[in-house]
Coordinates of C-alpha atoms and ligand atoms in Angstrom, one line a residue:
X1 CA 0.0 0.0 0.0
X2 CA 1.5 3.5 -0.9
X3 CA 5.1 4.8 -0.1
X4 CA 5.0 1.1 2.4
X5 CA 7.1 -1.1 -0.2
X6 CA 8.3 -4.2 0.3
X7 CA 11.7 -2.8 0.3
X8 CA 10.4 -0.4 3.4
X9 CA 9.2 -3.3 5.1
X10 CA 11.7 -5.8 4.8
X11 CA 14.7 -3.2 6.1
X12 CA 12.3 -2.2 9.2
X13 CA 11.7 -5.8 9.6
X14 CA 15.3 -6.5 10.0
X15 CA 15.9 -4.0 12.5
X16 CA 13.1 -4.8 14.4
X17 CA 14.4 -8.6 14.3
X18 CA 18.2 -7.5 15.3
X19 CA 16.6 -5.5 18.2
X20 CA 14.4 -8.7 18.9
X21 CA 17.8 -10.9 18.7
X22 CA 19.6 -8.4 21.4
X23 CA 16.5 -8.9 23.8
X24 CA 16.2 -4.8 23.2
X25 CA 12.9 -4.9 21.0
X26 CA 9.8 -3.2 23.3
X27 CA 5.9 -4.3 22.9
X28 CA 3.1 -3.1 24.1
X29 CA 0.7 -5.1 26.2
X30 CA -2.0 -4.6 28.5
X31 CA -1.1 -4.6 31.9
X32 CA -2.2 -8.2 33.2
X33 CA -1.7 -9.5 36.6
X34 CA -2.5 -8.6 40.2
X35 CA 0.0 -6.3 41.1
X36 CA 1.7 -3.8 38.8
X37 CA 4.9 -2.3 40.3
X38 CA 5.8 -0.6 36.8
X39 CA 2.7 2.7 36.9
X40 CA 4.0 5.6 38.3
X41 CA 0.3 6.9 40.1
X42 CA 2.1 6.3 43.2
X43 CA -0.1 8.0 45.3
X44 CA -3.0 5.9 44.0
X45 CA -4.6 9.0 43.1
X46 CA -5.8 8.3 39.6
X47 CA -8.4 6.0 41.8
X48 CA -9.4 8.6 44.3
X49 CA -13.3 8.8 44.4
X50 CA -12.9 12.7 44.7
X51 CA -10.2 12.7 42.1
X52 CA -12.4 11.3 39.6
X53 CA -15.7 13.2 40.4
X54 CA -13.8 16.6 39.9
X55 CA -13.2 15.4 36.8
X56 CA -16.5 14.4 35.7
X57 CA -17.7 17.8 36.9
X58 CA -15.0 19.5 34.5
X59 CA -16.2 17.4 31.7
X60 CA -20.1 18.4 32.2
X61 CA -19.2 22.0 32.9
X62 CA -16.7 22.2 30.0
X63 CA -16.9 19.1 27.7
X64 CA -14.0 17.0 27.1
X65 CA -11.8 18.9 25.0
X66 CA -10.1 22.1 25.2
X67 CA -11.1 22.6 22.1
X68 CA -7.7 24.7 20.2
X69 CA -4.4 26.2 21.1
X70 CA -4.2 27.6 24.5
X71 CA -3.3 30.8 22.1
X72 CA -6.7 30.3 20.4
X73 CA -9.9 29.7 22.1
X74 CA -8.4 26.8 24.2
X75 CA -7.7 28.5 27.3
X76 CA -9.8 27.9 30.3
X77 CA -10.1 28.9 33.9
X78 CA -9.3 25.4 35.4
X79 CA -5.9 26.2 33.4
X80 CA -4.8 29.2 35.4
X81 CA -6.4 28.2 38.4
X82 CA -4.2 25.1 38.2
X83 CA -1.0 27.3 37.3
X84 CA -1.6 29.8 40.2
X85 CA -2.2 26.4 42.2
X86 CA 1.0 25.0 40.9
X87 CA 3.0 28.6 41.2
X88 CA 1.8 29.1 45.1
X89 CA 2.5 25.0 45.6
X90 CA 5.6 25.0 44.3
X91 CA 7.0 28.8 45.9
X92 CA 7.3 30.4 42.0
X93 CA 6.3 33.5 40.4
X94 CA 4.1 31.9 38.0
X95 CA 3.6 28.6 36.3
X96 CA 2.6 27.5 32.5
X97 CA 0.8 23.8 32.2
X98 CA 1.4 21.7 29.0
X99 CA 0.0 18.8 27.0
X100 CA 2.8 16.8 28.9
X101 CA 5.4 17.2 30.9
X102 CA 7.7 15.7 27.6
X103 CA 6.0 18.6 25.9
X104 CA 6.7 20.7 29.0
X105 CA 10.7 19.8 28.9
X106 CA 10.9 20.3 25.1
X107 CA 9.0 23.6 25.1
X108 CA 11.4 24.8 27.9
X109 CA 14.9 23.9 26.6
X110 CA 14.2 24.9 22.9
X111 CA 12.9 28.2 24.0
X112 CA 15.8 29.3 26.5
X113 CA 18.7 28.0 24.5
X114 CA 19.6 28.1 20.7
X115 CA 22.7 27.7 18.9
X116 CA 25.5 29.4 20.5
X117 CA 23.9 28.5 23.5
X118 CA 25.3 25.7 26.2
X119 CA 23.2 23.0 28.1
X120 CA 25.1 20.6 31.1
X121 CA 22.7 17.5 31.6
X122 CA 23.4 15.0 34.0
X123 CA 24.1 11.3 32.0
X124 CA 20.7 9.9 33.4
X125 CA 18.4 13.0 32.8
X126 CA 15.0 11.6 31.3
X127 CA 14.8 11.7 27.5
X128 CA 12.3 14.5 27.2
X129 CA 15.5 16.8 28.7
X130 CA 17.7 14.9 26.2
X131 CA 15.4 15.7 23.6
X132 CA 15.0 19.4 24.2
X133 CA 18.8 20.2 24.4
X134 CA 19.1 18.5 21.4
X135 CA 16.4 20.5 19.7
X136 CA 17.9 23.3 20.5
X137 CA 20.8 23.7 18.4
X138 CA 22.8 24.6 21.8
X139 CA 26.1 22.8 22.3
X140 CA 25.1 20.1 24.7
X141 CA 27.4 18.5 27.4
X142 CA 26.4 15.5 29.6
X143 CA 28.4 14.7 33.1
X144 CA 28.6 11.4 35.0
X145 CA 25.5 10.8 37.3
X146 CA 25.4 13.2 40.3
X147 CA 29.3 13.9 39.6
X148 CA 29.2 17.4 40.9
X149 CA 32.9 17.7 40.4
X150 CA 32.0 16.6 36.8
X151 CA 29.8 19.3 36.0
X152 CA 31.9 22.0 37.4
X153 CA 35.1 20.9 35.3
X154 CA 32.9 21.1 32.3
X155 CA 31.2 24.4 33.1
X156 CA 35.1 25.9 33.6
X157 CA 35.9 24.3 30.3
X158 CA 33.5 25.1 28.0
X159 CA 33.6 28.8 26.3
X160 CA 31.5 31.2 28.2
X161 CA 29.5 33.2 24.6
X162 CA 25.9 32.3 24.9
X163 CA 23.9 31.3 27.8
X164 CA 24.3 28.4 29.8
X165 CA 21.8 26.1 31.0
X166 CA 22.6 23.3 34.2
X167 CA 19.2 20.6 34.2
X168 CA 18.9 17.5 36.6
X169 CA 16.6 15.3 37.6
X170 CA 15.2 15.8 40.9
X171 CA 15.1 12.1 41.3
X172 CA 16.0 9.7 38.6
X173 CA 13.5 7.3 37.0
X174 CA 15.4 4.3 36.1
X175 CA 17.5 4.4 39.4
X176 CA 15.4 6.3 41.7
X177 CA 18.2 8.1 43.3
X178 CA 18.2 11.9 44.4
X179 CA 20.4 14.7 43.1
X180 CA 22.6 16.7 44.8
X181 CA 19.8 19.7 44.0
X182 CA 21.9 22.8 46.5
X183 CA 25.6 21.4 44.9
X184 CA 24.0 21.4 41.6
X185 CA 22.5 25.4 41.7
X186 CA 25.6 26.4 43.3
X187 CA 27.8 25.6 41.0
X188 CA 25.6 26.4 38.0
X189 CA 25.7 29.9 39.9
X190 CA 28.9 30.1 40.3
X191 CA 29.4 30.2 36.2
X192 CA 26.8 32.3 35.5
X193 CA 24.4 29.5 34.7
X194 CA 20.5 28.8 35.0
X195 CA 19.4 25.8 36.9
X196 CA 16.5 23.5 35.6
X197 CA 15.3 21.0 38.1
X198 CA 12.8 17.9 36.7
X199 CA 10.6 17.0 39.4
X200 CA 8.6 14.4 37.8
X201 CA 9.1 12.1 40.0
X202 CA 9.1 14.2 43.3
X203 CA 5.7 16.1 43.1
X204 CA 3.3 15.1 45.7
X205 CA 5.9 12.9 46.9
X206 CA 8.3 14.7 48.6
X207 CA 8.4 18.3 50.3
X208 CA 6.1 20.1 52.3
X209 CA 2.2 19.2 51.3
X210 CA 3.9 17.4 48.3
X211 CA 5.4 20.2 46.8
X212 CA 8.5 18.4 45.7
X213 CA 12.5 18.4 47.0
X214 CA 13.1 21.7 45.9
X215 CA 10.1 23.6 48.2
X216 CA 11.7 23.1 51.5
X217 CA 15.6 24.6 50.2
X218 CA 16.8 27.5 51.4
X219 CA 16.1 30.1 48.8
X220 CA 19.5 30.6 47.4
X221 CA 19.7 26.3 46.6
X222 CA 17.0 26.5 44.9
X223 CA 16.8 26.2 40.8
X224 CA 15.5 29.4 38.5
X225 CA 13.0 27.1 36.9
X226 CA 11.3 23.4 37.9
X227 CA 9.4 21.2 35.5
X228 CA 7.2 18.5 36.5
X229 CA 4.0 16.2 35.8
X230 CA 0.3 15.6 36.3
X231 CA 0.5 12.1 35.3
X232 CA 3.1 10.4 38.3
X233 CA 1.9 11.2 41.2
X234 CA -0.7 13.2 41.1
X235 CA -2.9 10.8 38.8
X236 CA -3.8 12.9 36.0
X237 CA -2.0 13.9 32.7
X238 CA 0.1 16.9 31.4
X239 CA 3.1 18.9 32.6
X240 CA 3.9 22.3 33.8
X241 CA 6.9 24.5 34.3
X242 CA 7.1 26.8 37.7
X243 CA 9.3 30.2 37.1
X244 CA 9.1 33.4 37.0
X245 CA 6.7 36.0 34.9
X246 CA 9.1 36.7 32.3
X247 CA 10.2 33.3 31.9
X248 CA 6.3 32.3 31.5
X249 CA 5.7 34.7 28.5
X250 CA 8.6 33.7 26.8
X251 CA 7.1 30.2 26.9
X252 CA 3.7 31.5 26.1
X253 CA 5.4 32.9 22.7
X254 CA 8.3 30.7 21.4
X255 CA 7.7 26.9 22.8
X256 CA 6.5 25.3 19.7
X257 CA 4.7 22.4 21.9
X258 CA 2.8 25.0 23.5
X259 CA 1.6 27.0 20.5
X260 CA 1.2 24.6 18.2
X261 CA -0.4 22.0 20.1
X262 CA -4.5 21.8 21.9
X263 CA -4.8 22.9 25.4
X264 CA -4.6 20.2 28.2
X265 CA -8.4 18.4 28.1
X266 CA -10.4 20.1 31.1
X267 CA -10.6 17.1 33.4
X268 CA -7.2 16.7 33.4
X269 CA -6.7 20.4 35.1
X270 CA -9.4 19.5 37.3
X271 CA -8.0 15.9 38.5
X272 CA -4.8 17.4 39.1
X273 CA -6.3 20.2 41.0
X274 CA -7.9 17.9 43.7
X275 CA -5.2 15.7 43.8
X276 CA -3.2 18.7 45.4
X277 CA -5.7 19.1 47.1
X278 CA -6.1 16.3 48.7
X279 CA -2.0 15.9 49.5
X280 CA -1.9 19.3 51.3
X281 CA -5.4 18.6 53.2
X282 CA -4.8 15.0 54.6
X283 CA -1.3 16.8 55.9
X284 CA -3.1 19.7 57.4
X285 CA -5.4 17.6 59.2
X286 CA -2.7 15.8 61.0
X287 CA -3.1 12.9 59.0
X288 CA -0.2 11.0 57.7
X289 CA 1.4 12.5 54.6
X290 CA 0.7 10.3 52.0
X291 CA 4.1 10.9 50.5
X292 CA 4.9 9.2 53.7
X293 CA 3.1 6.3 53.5
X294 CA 4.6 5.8 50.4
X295 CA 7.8 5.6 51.9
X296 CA 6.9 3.3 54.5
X297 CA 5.7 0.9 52.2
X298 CA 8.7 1.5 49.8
X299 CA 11.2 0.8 52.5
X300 CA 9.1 -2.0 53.5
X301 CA 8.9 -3.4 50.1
X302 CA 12.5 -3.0 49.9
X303 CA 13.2 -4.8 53.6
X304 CA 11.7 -7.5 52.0
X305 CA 13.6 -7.9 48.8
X306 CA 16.8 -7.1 50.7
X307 CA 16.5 -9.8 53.1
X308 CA 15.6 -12.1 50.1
X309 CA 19.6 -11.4 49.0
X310 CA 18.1 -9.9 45.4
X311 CA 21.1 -7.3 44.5
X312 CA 20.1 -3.4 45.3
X313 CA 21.5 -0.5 46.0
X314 CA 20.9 2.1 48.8
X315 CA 17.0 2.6 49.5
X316 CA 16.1 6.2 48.5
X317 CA 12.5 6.3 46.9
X318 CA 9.8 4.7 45.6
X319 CA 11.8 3.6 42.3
X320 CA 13.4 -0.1 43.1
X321 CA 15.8 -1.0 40.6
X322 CA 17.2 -4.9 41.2
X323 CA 20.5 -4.9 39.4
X324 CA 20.6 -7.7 37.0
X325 CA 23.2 -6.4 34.1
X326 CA 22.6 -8.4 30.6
X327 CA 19.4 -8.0 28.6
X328 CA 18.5 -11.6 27.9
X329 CA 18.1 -12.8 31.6
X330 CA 16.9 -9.5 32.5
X331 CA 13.9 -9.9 30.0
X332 CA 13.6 -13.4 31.0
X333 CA 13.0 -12.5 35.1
X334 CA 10.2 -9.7 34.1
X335 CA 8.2 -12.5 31.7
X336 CA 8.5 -15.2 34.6
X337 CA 7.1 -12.6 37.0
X338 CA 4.2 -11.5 34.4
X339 CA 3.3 -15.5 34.0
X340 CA 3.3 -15.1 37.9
X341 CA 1.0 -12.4 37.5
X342 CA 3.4 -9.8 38.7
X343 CA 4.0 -6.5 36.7
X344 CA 8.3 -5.0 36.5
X345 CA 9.5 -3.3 33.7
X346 CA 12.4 -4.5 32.0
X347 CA 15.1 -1.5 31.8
X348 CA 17.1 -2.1 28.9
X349 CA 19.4 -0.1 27.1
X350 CA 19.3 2.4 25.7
X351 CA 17.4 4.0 28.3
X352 CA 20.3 2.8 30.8
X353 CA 24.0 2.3 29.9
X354 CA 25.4 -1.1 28.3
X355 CA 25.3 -4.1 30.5
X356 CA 23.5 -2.2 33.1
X357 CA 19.7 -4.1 32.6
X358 CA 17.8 -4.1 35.6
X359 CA 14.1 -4.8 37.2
X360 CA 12.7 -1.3 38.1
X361 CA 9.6 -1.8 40.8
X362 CA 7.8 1.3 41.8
X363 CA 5.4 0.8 44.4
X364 CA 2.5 2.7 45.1
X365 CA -0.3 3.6 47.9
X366 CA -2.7 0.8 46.1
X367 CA -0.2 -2.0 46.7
X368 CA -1.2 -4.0 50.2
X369 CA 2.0 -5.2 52.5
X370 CA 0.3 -8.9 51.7
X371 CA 0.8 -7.6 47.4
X372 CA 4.5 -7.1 48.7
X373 CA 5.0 -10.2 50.5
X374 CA 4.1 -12.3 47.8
X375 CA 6.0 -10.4 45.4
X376 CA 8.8 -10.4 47.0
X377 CA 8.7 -14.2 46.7
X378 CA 7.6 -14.8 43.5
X379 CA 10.4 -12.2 42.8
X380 CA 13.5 -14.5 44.8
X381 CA 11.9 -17.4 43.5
X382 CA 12.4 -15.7 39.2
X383 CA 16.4 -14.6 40.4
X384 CA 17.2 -18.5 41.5
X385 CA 15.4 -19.6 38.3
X386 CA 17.5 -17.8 36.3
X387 CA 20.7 -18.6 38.8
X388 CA 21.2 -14.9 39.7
X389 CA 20.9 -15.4 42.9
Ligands
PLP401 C1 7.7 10.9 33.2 C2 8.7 11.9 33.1 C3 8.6 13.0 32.2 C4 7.4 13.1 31.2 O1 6.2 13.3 31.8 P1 4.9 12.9 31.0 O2 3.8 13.8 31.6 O3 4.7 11.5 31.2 O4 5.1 13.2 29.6 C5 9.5 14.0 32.3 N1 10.6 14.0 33.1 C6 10.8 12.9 33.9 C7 12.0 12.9 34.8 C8 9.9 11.9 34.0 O5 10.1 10.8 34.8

């Protein structure tokens, strides 16, 4: 049919095939079992009763689309009442929500930097930061994780012309380690840098009522601008960027995913809405944070696997990985636990570095400590199979 020749086909066949032969090639499936440790709606949130009905509302009072370009007729008041909300949340000036928070990361990067410009990414950032350097036609650099000594060789190094950009992580998604957020900002200060902090993984986890690692540094550690998610924690979908007023309009007029691309649906501004709600209200009430309980449960979870022998490395958050290193027996584990009924996600590369593979479990508020037990079993039980352990 069409432009798909044969010829097409049979080349995108073999690539697919030598990916499939490396263990590398990714399906999709839908997620079957009866406990899932690879979603990222760690709060369970995407459940909540209250969650959901605020969204309902949004989609009788508005409808379900936006309806155009936030630049067109597609901007709505559950947008800005969800920036202000993010912008007072998060202690910034102002805040701009996007489609995603991919989109978010893109629209940021390609609007502050061009070419002649210089970005200094850690070597783990998510793709979506990788992504945005690279579509800005800035000289990119990327340091060895967390190597704050790294990073400050390179910014010495590198000619000083056009602005600079430092961006991290908050905490890592494959690894689920923190970054050294205060060493980072300080040196990106001291060479006349901006710091860019990605806390996808960190809103309505950590911080006061959620608020992420950032909210609760002294002023001077922390970053000119932080980008995050709806869809991890707080159980909706898009993304957002918290900085200053001048910072916003630039956004408003240059990010091309912004402009160029339908306003975020109305229920997801309202489901993320309550969800911050609800994570600053159970902590005002004197109830247990639920980043907290999260915590519990992770450590817990990873009790469990450590006493089982299964190879980790320091607890730090939510995000388990289980070190494994090769792709074949890596792939191997994750299908014996999804016969088992048991959801992991295979982490292969490229997304981590050669003979790296590894078993990333996040757990979640919906997960029960009797869930964890038996996981932890059937997860033991997969490592001997495959002699790893
Ligand atoms: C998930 C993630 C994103 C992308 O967010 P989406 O809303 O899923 O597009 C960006 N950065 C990091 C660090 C992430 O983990």
């Amino acid at each position: 049919m069409g432009n798909l020749s044969d010829e097409n086909k049979m080349t995108w066949r073999k690539e697919l095939d030598k990916l499939e032969s490396e263990d590398r090639l990714r399906r999709l499936s839908l997620p079957q079992g009866w406990i899932d440790f690879s979603g990222n709606d760690y709060l369970n949130l995407s459940r909540h009763e209250s969650v959901i009905e605020a969204a309902q509302q949004a989609i009788a009072k508005y409808g379900t689309g936006s309806r155009g370009s936030r630049l067109m007729s597609g901007n709505q008041p559950l947008h800005e009442e969800l920036e202000r909300a993010l912008a007072e949340r998060l202690g910034y000036e102002s805040a701009l929500v996007f489609g995603s928070g991919f989109l978010a990361n893109l629209g940021l990067l390609t609007s502050l930097l061009k070419k002649g410009d210089a970005c200094f990414a850690d070597r783990l950032n998510h793709a979506s930061l990788v992504d945005g350097m690279r579509h800005s036609g800035a000289k990119f650099y990327r340091y060895e994780h967390n190597n704050i000594d790294a990073l400050r060789q390179l910014l010495k190094k590198s000619p000083v012309e056009g602005r600079r950009v430092v961006v991290t992580d908050s905490v890592f998604s494959m690894d689920g380690d923190f970054s050294f957020v205060p060493e980072v900002v300080q040196v990106a200060r001291e060479h006349d840098a901006i710091a860019v902090v990605d806390e996808a993984h960190a809103i309505g986890v950590f911080g006061t009522d959620g608020a992420g690692i950032c909210r609760d540094l002294e002023q001077d550690q922390r970053p000119d601008i932080i980008t995050g998610t709806l869809s991890k924690a707080l159980g909706s979908y898009g993304g957002f960027v918290v900085c200053s007023e001048t910072v916003r309009s630039l956004l408003v007029n240059r990010a091309r995913g912004f402009i160029y691309s339908t306003g975020l649906p109305p229920a997801c501004a309202a489901a993320a809405l309550e969800s911050l709600r609800i994570i600053k209200d159970e902590q005002q009430q004197g109830m247990f944070h639920l980043g907290d309980q999260l915590m519990n449960k992770a450590a817990t979870f990873y009790d469990m696997l450590d006493s089982a022998g299964l190879p980790l490395s320091v607890f730090q958050s939510q995000i388990i990985p289980i070190r494994v290193g090769e792709n074949g027996p890596t792939v191997r584990v994750a299908n014996r636990l999804r016969e088992a009924g048991v959801i992991a996600t295979a982490i292969r590369p490229p997304t981590v570095p050669e003979g790296t593979a590894r078993l990333r479990l996040s757990v979640t508020l919906a997960h029960t400590e009797d869930d964890l037990q038996k996981a932890a079993r059937f997860i033991e039980k997969s490592f001997r199979e495959e002699e790893l352990l």
